[in-house]
Coordinates of C-alpha atoms and ligand atoms in Angstrom, one line a residue:
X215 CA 0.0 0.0 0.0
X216 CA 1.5 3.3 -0.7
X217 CA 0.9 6.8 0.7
X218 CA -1.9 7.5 -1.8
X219 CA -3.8 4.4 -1.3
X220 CA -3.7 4.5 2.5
X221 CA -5.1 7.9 2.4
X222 CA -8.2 6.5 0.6
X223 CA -8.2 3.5 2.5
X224 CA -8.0 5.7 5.7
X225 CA -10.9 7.5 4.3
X226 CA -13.2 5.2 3.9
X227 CA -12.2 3.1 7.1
X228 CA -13.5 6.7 9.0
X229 CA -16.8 6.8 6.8
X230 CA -17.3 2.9 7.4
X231 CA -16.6 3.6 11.8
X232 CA -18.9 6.4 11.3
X233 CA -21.6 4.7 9.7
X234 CA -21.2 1.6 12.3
X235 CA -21.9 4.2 15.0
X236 CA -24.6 6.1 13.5
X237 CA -26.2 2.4 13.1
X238 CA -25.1 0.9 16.8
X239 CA -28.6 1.2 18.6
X240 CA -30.1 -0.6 15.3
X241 CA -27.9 -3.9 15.8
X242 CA -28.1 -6.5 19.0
X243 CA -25.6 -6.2 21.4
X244 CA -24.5 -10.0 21.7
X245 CA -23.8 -11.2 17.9
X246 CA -26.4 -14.2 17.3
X247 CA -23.6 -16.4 16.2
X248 CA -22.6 -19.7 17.2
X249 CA -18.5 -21.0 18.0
X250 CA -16.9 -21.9 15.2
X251 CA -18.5 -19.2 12.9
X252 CA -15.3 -17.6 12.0
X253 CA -13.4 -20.1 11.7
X254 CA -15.4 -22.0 9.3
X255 CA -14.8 -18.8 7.2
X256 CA -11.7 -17.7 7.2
X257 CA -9.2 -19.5 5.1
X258 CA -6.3 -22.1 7.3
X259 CA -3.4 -20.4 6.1
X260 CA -2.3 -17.1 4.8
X261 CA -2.6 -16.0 0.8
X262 CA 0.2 -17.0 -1.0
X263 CA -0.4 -14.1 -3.1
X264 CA -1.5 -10.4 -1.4
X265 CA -4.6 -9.5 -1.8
X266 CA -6.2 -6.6 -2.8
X267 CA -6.9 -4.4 0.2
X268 CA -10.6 -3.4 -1.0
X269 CA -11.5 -6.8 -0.5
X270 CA -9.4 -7.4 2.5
X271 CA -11.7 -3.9 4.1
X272 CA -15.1 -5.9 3.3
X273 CA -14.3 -8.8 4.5
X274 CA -13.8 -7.1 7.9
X275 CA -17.4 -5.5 7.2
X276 CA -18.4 -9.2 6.4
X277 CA -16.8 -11.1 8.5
X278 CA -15.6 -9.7 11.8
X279 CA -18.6 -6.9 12.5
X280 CA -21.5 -9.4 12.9
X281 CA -19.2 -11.3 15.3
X282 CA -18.6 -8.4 17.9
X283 CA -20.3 -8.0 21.2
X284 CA -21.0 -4.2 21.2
X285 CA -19.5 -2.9 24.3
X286 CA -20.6 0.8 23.0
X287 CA -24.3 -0.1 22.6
X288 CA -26.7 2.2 25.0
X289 CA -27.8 -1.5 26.2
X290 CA -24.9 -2.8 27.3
X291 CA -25.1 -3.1 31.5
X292 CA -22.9 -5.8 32.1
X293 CA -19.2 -6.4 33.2
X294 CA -17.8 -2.5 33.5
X295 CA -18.2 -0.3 30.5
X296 CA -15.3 0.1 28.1
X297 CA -14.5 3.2 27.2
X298 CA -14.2 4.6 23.6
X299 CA -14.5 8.3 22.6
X300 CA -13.7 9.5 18.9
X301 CA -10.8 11.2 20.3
X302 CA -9.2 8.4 21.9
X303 CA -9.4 6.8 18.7
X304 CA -7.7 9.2 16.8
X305 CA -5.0 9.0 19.6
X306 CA -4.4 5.7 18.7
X307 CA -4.7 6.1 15.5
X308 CA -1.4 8.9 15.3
X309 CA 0.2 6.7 18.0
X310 CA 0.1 3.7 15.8
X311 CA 1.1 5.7 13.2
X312 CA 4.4 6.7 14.6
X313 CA 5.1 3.3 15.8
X314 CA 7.9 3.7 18.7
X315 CA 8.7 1.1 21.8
X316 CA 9.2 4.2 23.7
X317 CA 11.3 2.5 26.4
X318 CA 13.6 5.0 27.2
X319 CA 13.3 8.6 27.2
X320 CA 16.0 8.8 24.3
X321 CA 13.6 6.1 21.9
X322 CA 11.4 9.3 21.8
X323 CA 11.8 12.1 24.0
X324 CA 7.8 13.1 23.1
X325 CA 6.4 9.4 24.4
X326 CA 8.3 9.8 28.1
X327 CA 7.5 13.3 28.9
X328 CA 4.0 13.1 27.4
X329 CA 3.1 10.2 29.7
X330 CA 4.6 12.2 32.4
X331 CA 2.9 14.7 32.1
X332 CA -0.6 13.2 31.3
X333 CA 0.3 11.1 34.6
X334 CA 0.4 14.2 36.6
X335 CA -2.6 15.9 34.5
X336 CA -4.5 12.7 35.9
X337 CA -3.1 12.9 39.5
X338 CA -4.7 16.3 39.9
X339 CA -7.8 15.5 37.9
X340 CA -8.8 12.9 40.5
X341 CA -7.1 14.8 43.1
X342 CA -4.4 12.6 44.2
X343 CA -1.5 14.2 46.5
X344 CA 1.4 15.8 45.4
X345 CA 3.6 12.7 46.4
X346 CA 1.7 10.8 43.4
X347 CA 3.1 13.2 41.1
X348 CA 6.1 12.8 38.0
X349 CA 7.1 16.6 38.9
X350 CA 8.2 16.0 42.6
X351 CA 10.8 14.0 41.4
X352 CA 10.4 11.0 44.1
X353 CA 7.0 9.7 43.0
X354 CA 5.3 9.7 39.9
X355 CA 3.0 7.8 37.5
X356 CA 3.2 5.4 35.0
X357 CA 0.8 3.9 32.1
X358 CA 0.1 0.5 32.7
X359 CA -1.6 -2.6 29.8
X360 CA -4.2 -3.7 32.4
X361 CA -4.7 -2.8 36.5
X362 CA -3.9 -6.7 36.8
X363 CA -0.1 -5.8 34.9
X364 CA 0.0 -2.7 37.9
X365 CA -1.2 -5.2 40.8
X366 CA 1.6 -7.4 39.4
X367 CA 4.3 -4.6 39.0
X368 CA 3.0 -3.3 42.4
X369 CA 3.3 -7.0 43.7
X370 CA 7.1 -7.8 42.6
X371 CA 7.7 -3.8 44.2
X372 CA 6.7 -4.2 47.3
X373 CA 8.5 -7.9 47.4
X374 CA 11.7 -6.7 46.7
X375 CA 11.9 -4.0 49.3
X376 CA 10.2 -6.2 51.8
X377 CA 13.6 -8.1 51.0
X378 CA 16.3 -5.9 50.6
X379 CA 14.8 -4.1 54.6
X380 CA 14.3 -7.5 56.0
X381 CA 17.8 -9.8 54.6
X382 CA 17.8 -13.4 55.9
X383 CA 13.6 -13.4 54.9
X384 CA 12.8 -16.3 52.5
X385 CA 10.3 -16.2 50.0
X386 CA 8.0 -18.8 51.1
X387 CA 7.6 -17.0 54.4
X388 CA 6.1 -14.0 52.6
X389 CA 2.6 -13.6 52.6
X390 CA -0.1 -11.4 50.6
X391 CA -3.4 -10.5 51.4
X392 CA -6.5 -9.9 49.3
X393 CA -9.8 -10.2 50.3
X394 CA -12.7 -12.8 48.8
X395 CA -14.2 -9.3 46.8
X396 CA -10.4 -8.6 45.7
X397 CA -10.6 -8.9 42.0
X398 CA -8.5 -12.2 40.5
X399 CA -5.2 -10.0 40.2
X400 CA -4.3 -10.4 43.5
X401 CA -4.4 -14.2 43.5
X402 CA -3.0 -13.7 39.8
X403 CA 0.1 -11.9 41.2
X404 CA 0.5 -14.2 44.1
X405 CA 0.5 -17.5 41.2
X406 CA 2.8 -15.4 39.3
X407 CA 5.5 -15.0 41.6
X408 CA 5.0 -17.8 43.9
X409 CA 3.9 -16.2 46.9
X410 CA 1.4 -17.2 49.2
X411 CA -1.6 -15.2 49.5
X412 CA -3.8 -15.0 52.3
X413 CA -7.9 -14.5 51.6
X414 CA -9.9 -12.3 54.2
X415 CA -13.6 -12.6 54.9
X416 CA -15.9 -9.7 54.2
X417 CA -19.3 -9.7 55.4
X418 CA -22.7 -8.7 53.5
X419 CA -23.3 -6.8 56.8
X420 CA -20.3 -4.5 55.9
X421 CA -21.3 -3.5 52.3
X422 CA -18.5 -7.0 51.5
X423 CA -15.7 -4.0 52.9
X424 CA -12.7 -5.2 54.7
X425 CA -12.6 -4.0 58.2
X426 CA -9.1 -3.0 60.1
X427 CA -10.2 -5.7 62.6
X428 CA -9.8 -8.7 60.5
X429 CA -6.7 -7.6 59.1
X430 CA -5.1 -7.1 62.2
X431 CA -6.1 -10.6 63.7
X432 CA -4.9 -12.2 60.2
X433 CA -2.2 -10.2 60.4
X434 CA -1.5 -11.2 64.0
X435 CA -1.7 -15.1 63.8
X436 CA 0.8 -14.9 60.7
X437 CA 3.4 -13.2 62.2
X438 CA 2.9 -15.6 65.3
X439 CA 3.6 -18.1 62.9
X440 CA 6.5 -16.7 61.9
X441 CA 6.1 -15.3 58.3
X442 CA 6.3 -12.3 57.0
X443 CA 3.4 -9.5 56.0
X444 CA 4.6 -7.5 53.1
X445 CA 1.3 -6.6 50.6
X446 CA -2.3 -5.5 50.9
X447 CA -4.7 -4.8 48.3
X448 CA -7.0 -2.8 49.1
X449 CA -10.3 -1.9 46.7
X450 CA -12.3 1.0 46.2
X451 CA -14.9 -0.3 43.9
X452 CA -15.3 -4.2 43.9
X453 CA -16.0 -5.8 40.3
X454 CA -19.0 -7.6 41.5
X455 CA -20.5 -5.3 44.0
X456 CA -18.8 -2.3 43.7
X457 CA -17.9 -2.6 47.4
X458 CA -15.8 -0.3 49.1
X459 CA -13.0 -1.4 51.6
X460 CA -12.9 1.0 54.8
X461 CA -9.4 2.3 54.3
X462 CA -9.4 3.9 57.0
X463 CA -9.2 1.5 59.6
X464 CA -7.1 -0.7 57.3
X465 CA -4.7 2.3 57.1
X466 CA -4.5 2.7 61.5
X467 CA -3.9 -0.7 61.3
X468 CA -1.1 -0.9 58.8
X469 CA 0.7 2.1 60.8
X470 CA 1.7 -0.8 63.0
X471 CA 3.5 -2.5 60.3
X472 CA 4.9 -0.2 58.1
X473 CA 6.6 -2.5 56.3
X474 CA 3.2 -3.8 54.4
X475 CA 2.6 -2.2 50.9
X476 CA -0.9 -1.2 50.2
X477 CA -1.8 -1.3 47.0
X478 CA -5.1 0.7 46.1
X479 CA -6.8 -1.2 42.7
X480 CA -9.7 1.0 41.9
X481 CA -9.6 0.1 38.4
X482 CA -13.2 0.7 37.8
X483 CA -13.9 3.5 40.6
X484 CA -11.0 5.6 41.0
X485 CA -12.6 8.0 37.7
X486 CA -15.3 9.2 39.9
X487 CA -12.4 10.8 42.0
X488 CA -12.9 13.7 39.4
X489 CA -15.7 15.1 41.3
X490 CA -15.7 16.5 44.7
X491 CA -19.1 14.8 45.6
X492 CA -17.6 11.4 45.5
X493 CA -14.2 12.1 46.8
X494 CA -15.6 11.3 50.6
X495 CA -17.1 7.8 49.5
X496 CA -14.5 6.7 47.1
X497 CA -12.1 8.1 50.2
X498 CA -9.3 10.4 48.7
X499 CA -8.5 11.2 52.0
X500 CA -7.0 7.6 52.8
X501 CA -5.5 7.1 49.2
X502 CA -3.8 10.1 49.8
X503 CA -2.6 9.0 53.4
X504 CA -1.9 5.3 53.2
X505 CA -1.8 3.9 49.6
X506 CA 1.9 3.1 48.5
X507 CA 0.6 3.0 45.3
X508 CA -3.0 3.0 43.8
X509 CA -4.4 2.3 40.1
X510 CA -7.6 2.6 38.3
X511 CA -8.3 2.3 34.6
X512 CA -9.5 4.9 31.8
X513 CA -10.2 2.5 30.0
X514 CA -12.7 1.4 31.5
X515 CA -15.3 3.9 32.7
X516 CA -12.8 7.2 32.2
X517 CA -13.3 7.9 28.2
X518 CA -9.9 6.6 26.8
X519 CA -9.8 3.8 24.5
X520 CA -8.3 0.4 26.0
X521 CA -5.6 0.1 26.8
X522 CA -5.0 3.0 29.7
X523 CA -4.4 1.7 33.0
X524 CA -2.8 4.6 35.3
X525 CA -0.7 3.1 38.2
X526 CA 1.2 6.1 40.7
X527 CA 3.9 5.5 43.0
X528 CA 4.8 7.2 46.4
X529 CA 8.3 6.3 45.7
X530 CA 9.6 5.6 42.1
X531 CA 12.6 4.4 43.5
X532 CA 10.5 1.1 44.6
X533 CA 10.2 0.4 41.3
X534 CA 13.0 1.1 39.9
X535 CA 15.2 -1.1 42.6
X536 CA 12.9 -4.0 41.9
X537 CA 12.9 -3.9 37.9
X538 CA 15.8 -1.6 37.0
X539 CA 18.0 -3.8 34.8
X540 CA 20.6 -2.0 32.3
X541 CA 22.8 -3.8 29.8
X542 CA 25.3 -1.9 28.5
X543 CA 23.7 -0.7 25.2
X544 CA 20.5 0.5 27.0
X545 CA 22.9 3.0 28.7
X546 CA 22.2 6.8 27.1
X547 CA 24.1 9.3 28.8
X548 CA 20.8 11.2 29.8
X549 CA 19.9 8.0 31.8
X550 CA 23.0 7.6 33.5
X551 CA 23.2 11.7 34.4
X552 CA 20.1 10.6 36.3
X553 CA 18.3 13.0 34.2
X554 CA 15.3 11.7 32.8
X555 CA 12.5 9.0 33.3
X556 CA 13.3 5.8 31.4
X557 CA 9.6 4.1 31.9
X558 CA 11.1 0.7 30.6
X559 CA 11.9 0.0 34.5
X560 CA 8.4 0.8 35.6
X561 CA 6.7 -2.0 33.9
X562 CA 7.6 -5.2 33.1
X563 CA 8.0 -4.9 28.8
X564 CA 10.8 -3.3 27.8
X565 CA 8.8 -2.0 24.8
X566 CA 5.3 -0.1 25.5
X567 CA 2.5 1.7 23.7
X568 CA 2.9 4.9 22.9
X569 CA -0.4 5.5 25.5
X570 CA -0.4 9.1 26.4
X571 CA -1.1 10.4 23.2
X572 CA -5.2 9.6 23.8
X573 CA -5.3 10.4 27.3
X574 CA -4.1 13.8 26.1
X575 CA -6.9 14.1 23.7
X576 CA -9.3 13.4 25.7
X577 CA -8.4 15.4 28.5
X578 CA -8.2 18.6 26.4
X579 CA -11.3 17.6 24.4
X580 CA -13.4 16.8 27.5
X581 CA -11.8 19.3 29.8
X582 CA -12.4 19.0 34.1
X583 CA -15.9 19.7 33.5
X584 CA -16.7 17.3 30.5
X585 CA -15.0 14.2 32.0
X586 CA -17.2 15.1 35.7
X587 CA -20.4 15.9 33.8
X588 CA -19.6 11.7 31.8
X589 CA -19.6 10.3 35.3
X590 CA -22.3 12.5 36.6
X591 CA -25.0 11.4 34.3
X592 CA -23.9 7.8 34.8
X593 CA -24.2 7.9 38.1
X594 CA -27.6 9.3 37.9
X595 CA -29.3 7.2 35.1
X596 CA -28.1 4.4 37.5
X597 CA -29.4 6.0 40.4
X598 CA -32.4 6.0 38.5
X599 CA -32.1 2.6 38.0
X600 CA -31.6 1.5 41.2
X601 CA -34.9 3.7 42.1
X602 CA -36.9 1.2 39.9
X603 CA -35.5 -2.0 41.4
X604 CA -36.9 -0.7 44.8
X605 CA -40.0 0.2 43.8
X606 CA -41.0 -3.2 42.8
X607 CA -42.9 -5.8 45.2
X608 CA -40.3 -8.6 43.4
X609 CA -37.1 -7.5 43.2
X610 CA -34.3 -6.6 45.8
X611 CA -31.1 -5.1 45.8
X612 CA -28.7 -7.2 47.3
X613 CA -26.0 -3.9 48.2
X614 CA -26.2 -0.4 48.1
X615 CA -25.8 0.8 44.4
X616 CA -22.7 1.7 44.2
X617 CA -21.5 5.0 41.8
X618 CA -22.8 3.7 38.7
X619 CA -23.3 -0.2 39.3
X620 CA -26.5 -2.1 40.6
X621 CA -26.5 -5.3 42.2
X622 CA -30.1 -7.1 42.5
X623 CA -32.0 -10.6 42.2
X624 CA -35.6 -11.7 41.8
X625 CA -37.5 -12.4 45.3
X626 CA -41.0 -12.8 44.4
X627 CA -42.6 -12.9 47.8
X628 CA -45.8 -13.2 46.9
X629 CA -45.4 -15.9 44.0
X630 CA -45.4 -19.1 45.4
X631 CA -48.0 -19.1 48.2
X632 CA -47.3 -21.8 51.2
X633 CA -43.3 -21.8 49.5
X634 CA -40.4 -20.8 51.8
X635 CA -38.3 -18.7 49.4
X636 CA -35.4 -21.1 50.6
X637 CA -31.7 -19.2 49.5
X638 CA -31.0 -22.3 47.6
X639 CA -34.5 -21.6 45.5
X640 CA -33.9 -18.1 45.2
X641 CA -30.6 -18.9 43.8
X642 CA -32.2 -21.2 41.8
X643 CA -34.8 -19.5 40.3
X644 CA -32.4 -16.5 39.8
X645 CA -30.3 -18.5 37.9
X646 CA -33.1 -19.3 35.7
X647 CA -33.9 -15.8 35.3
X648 CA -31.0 -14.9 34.7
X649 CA -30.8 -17.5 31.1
X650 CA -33.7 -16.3 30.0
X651 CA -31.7 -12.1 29.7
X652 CA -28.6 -14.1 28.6
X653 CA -30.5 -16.1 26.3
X654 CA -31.5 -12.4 24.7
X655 CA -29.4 -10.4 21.8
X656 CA -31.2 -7.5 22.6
X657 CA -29.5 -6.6 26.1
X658 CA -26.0 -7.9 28.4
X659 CA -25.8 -8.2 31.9
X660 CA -23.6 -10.6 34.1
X661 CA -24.3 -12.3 36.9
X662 CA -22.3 -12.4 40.4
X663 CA -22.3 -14.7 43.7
X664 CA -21.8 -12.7 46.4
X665 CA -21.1 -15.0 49.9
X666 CA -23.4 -17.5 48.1
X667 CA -26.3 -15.4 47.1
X668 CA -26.6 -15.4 43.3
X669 CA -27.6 -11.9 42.2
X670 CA -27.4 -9.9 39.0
X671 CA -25.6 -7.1 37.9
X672 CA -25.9 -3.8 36.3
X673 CA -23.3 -1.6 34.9
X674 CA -24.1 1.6 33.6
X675 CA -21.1 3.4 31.3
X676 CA -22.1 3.2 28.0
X677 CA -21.6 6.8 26.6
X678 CA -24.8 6.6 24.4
X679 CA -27.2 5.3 27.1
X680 CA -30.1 7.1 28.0
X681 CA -33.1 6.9 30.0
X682 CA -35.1 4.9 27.8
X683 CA -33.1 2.5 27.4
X684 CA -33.0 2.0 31.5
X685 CA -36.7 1.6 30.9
X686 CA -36.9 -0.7 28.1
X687 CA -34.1 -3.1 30.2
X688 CA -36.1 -2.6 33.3
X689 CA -39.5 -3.8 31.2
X690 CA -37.7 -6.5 29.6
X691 CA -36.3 -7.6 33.2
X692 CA -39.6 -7.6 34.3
X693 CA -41.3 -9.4 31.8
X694 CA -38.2 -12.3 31.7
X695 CA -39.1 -12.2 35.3
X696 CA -42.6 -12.8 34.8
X697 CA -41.9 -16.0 32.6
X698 CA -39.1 -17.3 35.4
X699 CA -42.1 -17.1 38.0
X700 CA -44.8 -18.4 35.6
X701 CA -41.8 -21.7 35.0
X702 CA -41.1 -22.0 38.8
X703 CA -45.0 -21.7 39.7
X704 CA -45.4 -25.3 37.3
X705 CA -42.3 -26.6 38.7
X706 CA -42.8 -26.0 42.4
X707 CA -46.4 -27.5 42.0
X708 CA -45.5 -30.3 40.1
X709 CA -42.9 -31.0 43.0
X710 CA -45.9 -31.1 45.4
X711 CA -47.8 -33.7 43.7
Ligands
LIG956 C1 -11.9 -4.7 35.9 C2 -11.2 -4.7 37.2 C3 -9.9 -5.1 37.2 C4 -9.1 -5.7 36.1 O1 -8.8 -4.8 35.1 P1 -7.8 -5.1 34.0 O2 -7.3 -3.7 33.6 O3 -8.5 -5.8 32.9 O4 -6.7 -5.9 34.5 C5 -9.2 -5.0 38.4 N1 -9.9 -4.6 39.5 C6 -11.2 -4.2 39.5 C7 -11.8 -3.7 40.8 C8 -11.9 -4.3 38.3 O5 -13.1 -3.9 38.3

């Protein structure tokens, strides 16, 4: 392809995106496509001869667009939204055009500064401390792949100067806790490195947030056993509930043992940090104070295209000890003055995605208020939400809504007269309920267990949902409802007889 047929190309790959988005709301979310479709179509080995790229640009029209799940339709609730704005697009579009590793600052000086700047343009938008930031020269930010990558990186940090402060310590005597709402990463990190990692208990009682008190007797009948607390993550925004642990009393509790890293993963919720209003629940206060680190995604709910996953250091020195390793012709002389940022030993890769680029325009496109006002209006079309799940003799919410996500399940008191509503027949019929939605193309939601209770959940992110389509997935909850009852009602009585 040569300059003058990319431009064309390009062209019409911008009038066929727009076109897919001005159709979005027409199409079903979940493809109606069994496994295997693809593959039956697509050829087992690559053309021997290249092929003309008009045909190569249909087939992707063809093949590959009736086979996506579309995270961007106004119907999608489930999982966490993704993000994807026009300008993070384009972002990645001139990033990809460039096409640098950008693993040093002297691979390309504009990748490194540009991500440390966006890093501390981010800090402030969500109002972390000034210890977070690039500019005060001991901490600073970094773009991540994923928050599981910065749990990881976060992980092998906090392991390393456990070690080098505590010599004679040996690895299988470390230990890492997470708690049974911790999202997978943690147990991820800890199969990763080899680590043991220790599970606390929340309680539905406590919004499923960890309490100081059962860290400190965890932490307590360890060290009686003789190993060696070195890493807590901590959540602000649990994937299936959206809980929130109290970092408060996890913080007092962890001044006693200031050797233990916390980690703060709020990959989903940290974005809501933008506005004031949430700052208290989402508790800036006790990020600020107690996190050694803390991540949260743009990419998910926070308008920049995957993948954006912003991880900031109190000490960028912890980092750096634990991955800093320079053979000879990695050396530049601006590196070895001590002079710049070389991100390559903040991550894992040596090579990375030239990322900033789209959280710059996004930032500048949205602006403060554009980015607060996107979080605002999710929060209140779920609040609205939430409003019909509690208005309605048959459903319950199972926790608090939390920012923009709704946990609930079917309870239909009234259903089954002379039935106990047993928690193993709730789950049950829940579970029924829940394959009639998932059987649907029209709507996506997932499901959750929660300290055994099977509920469902309901994410709202999606930058073109609106109010009506809250209230056409409420009346198509309600009437998949209706059909789980009228199914249980035959069941249950042919049980009796
Ligand atoms: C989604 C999610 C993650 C994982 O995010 P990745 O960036 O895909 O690794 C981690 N923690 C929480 C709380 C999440 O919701």
């Amino acid at each position: 392809m040569d300059i003058e047929q990319f431009r064309k190309a390009g062209y019409q790959a911008i009038d066929r995106i727009c076109d897919y988005y001005s159709t979005l709301q027409q199409r079903p979310v979940v493809p109606p496509v069994q496994p295997g479709y693809l593959l039956r179509s697509l050829p087992d080995r690559p053309p021997e001869a290249g092929e003309d790229f008009d045909v190569i640009a249909d087939d992707y029209q063809k093949l590959i667009v009736p086979g996506l799940t579309h995270w961007q339709h106004p119907s999608f609730f489930a999982y966490f939204p993704t993000a994807c704005t026009f300008e993070g697009m384009l972002g990645d579009l001139y990033a990809s055009s460039t096409c640098n590793p950008g693993f040093n600052w002297s691979s390309s000086p504009a990748c490194t500064e540009l991500e440390m700047m966006m890093m501390d343009w981010s800090a402030r938008l969500l109002g972390l401390s000034d210890h977070f930031l690039n500019s005060s020269g001991v901490g600073g930010g970094v773009l991540q792949t994923t928050s599981s990558d910065s749990a990881l990186v976060a992980t092998v940090a906090a392991r390393s100067r456990y070690m080098r402060t505590h010599p004679g310590t040996k690895m299988e005597e470390l230990v890492m806790y997470v708690t049974s709402q911790t999202h997978s990463l943690g147990v991820k990190a800890s199969l990763v490195l080899g680590l043991e990692c220790r599970i606390l208990d929340v309680r539905a009682e406590d919004e499923f947030g960890l309490q100081g008190e059962t860290l400190k007797v965890a932490l307590e009948e360890d060290i009686a056993k003789g190993k060696h607390p070195f890493f807590l993550i901590g959540t602000v925004g649990t994937t299936s509930s959206g809980a929130i642990d109290r970092l408060e009393e996890v913080g007092e509790v962890l001044q006693h043992y200031p050797s233990i890293w916390l980690h703060v993963d709020a990959a989903w919720a940290g974005v809501t940090l933008a506005c004031p209003e949430y700052r208290k629940t989402a508790q800036l206060e006790q990020i600020n104070k107690y996190a050694t680190s803390f991540g949260t995604n743009f990419h998910k709910w926070g308008l920049v295209n995957f993948d954006a996953a912003l991880l900031w250091v109190k000490s960028r020195k912890d980092l750096t000890d634990a991955l800093d390793v320079t053979p000879e012709f990695l050396r530049t002389k601006q590196s070895d003055a001590g002079a710049v940022i070389d991100y390559r030993n903040w991550h894992l890769g040596l090579g990375r995605r030239f990322r900033s680029v789209k959280v710059w325009f996004v930032l500048r496109s949205y602006g403060v208020e554009g980015f607060q006002k996107y979080i605002r209006e999710c929060i209140e079309l779920n609040d609205y939400f939430a409003s019909l799940v509690r208005s309605s003799t048959n459903f319950s919410l199972i926790a608090a809504p939390s920012f923009a996500l709704t946990v609930f399940r079917l309870i239909p008191h009234n259903a089954f007269p002379g039935v106990t509503l047993s928690e193993d027949l709730l789950n049950d019929i829940n579970r029924s309920m829940y394959a009639r939605i998932g059987a649907r193309h029209d709507i996506l939601l997932t499901q959750t267990i929660l300290n055994g209770t099977f509920c469902i959940r309901f994410a709202v992110g999606a930058a073109r949902t609106r109010k009506e389509h809250l209230d056409q997935a409420w009346s198509l909850i309600q009437e998949e409802a209706g059909s789980t009852i009228e199914e249980w009602a035959e069941k249950l009585a042919a049980g009796k007889n």
